[in-house]
Backbone as a ProteinNet text record, in pm:
[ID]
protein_1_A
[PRIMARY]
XXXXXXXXXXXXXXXXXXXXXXXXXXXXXXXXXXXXXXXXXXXXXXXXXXXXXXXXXXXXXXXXXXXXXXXXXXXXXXXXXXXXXXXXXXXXXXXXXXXXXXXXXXXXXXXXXXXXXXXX
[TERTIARY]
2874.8	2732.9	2681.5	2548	2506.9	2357.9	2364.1	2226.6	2142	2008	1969.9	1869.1	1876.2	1809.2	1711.1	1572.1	1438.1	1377.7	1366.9	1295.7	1167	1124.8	1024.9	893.7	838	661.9	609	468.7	363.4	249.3	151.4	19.8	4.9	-48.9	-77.3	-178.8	-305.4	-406.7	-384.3	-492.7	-505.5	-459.6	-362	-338.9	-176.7	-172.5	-26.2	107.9	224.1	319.6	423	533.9	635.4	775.5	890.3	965.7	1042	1060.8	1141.8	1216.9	1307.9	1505.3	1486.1	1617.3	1694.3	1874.5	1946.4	2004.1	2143.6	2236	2280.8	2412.8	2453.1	2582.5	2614.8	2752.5	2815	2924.6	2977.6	3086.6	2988.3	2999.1	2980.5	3127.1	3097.7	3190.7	3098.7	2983.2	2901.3	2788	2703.5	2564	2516.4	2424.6	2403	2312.3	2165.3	2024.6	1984.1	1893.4	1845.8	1690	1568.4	1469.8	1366	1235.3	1111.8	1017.6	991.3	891.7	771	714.5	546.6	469.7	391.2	300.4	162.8	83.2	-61.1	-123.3	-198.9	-269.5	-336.2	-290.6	-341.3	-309	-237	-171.1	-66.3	24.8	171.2	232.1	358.7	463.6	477.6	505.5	514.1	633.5	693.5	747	736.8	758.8	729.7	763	935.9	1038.3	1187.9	1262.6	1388.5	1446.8	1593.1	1744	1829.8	1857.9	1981.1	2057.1	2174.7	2307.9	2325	2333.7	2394.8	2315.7	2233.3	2128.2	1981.4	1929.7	1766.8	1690.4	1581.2	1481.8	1318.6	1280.1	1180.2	1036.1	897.4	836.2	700.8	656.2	502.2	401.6	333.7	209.5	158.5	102	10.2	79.4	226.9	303.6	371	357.6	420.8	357.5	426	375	386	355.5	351.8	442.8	547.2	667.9	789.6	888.2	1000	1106.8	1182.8	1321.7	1403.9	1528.6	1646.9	1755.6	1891.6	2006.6	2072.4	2147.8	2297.3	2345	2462.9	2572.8	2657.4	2752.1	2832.5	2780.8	2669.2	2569.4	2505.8	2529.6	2460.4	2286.2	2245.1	2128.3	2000.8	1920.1	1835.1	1659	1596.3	1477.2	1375.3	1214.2	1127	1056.2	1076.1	962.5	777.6	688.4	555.8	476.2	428	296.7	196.8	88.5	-36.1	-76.6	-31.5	-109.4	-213.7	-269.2	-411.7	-421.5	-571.9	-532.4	-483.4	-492	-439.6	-290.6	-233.2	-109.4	-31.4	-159	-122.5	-65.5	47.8	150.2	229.9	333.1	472	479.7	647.1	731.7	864.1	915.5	1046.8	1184.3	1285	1366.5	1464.8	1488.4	1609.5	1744.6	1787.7	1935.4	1981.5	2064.7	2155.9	2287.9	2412.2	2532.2	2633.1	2719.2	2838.9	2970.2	3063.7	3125.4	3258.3	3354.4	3512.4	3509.3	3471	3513.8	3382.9	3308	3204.4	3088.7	3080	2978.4	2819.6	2746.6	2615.1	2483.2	2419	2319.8	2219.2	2157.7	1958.3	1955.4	1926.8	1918.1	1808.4	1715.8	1590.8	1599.1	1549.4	1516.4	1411.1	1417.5	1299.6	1143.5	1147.2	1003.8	962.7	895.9	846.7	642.1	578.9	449.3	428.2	300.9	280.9	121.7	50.5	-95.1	-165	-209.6	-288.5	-459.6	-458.3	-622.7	-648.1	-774.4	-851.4	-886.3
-700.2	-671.3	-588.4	-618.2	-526.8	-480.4	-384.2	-315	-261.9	-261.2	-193.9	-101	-13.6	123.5	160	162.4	228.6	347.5	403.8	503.2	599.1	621.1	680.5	645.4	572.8	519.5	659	660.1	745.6	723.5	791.8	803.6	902	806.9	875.4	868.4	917.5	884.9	776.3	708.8	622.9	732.1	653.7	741.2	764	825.4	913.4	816.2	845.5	794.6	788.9	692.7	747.4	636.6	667.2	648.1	557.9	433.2	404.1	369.6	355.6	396.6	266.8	206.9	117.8	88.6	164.3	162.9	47.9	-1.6	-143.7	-148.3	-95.9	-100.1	-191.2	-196.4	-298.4	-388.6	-522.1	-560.4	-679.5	-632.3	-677.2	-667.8	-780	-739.2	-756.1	-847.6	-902.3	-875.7	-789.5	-789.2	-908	-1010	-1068.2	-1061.7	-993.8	-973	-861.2	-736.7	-662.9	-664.1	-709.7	-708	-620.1	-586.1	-551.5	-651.8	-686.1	-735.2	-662	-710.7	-640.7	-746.7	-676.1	-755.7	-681.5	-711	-645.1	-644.7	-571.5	-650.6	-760.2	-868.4	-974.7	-1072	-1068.3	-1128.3	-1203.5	-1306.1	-1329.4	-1230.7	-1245.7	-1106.6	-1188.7	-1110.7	-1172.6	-1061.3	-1145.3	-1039.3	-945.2	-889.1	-735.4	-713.5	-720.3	-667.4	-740.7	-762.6	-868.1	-816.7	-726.7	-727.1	-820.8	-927.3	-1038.6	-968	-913	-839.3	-903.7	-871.4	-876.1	-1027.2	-1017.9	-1137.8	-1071.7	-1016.8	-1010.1	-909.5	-851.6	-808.4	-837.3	-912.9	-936.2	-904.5	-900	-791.1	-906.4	-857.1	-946.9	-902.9	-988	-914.3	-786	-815.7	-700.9	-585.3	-592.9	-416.9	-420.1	-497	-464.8	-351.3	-320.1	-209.5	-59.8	-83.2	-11.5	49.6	-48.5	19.6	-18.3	0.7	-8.9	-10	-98.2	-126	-106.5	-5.5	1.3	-16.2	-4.2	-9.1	87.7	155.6	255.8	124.6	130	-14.9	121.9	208	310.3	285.5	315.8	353.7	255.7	101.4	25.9	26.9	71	114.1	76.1	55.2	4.2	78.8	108.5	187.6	146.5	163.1	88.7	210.6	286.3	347.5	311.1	368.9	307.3	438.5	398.6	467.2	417	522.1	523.1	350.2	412.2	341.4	307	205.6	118	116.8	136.6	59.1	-47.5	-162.4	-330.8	-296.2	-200.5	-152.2	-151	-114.4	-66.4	-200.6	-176.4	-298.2	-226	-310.8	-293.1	-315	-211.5	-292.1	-282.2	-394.7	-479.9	-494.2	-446.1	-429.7	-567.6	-632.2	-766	-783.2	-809.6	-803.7	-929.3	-1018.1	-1171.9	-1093.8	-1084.1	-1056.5	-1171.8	-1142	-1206.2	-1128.9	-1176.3	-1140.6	-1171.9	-1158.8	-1210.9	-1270.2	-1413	-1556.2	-1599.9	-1543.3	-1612	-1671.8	-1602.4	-1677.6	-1565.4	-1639.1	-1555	-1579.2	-1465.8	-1426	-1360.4	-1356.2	-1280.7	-1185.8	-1083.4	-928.9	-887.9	-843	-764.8	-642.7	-518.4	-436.4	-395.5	-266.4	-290.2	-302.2	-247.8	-201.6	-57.4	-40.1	102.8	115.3	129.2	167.2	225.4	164.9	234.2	220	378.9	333.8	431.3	358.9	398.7	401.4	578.6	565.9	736.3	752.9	908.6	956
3881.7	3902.4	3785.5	3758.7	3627	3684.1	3629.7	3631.4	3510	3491.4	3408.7	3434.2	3373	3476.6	3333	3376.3	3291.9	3318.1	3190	3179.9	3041.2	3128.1	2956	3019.1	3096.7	3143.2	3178.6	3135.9	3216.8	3145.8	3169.3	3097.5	2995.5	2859.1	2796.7	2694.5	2607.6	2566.1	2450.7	2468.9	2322.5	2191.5	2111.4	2049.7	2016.5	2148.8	2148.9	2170.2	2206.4	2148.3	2321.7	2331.8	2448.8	2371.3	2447.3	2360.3	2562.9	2563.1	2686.3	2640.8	2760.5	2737.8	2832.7	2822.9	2929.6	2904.9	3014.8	2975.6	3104.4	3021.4	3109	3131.9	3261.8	3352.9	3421.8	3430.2	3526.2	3462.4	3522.8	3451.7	3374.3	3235.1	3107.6	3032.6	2888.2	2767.1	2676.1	2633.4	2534.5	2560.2	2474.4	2458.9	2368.7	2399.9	2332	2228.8	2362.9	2319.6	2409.6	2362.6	2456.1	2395.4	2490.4	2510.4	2593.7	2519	2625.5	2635.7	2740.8	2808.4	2853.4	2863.7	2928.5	3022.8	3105.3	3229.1	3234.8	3180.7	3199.1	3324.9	3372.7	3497.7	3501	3562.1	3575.5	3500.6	3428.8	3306.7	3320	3250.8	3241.3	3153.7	3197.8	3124.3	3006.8	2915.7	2724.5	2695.9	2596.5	2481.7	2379.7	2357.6	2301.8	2211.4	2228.8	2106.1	2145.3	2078	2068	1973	2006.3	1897.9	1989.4	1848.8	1904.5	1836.8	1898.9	1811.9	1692.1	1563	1440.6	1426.9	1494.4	1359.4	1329.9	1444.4	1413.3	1529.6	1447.1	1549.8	1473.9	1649.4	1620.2	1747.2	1652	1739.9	1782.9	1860.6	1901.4	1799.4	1759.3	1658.1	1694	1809.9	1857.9	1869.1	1834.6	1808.8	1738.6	1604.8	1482.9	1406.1	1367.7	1257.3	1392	1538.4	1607.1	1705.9	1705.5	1814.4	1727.2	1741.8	1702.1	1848.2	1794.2	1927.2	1872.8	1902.6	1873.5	1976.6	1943.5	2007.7	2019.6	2110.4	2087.7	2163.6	2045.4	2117.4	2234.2	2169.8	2248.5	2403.9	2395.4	2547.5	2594.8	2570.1	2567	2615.6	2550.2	2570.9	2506.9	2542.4	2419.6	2466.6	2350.8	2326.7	2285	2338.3	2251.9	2190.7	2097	2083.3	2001.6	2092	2074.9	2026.1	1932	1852.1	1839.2	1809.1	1779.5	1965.4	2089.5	2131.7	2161.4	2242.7	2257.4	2397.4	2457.1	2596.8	2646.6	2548.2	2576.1	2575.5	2581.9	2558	2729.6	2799.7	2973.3	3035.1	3058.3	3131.1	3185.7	3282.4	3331.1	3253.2	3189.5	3086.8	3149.8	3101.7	3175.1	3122.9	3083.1	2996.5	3045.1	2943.4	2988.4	2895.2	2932.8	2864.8	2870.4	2830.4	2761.6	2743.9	2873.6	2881.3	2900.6	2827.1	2859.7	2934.1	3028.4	3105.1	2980	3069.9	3025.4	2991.3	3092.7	3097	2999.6	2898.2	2825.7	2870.9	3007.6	3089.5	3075.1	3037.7	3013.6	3106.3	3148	3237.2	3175.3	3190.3	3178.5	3285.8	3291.8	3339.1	3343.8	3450.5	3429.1	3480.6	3438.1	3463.4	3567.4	3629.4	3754.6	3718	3598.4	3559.2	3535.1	3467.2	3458.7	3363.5	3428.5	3426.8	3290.5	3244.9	3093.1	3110.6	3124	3092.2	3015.1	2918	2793.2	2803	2877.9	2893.9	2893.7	2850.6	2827	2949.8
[MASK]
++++++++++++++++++++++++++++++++++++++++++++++++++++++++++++++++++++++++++++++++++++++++++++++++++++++++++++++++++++++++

């Protein structure tokens, strides 16, 4: 069983900055890909930010230049930090993971969610 557990959401002004954590337990051996997702109100959920282990990271327009995603492999953990946000910014964000077990068998992982709203 795997879990991934989020943290870092709250309110905060146009502007300012939050840094979310997700971090991913259980019986794993292979990280493949660790991802953020987002869900606006009313919206479909989109992608955000994408590290495929040891090939690439890649970001959605609308937060390039503006968030950055990293990894701690040790802690398997992965981080989005966001600057200078926007209100179009206010979503669930959704942390997902691409694991492999022992036997090479791979699954998609979501996180529960955690609240992000960007308003004065």
């Amino acid at each position: 069983q795997v879990q991934l557990v989020e943290s870092g959401g709250g309110l905060v002004q146009p502007g300012g900055s939050l840094r979310l954590s997700c971090a991913a337990s259980g019986s794993f051996s292979t990280v493949n890909a660790m991802s953020w997702y987002r869900q606006p109100p009313g919206k479909e959920r989109e992608l955000v930010a994408i590290i495929i282990v040891g090939t690439s990271t890649n970001y959605a327009d609308s937060v390039k230049g503006r968030f950055t995603i990293s990894r701690d492999a040790a802690k398997n953990t992965v981080y989005l930090q966001m600057n200078s946000l926007k209100p179009e910014d206010t979503a669930v964000y959704y942390c997902n993971a691409d694991l492999s077990n022992l036997y090479r068998l791979r699954n998609v992982y979501w996180g529960q969610g955690t609240q992000v709203t960007v308003s004065s």
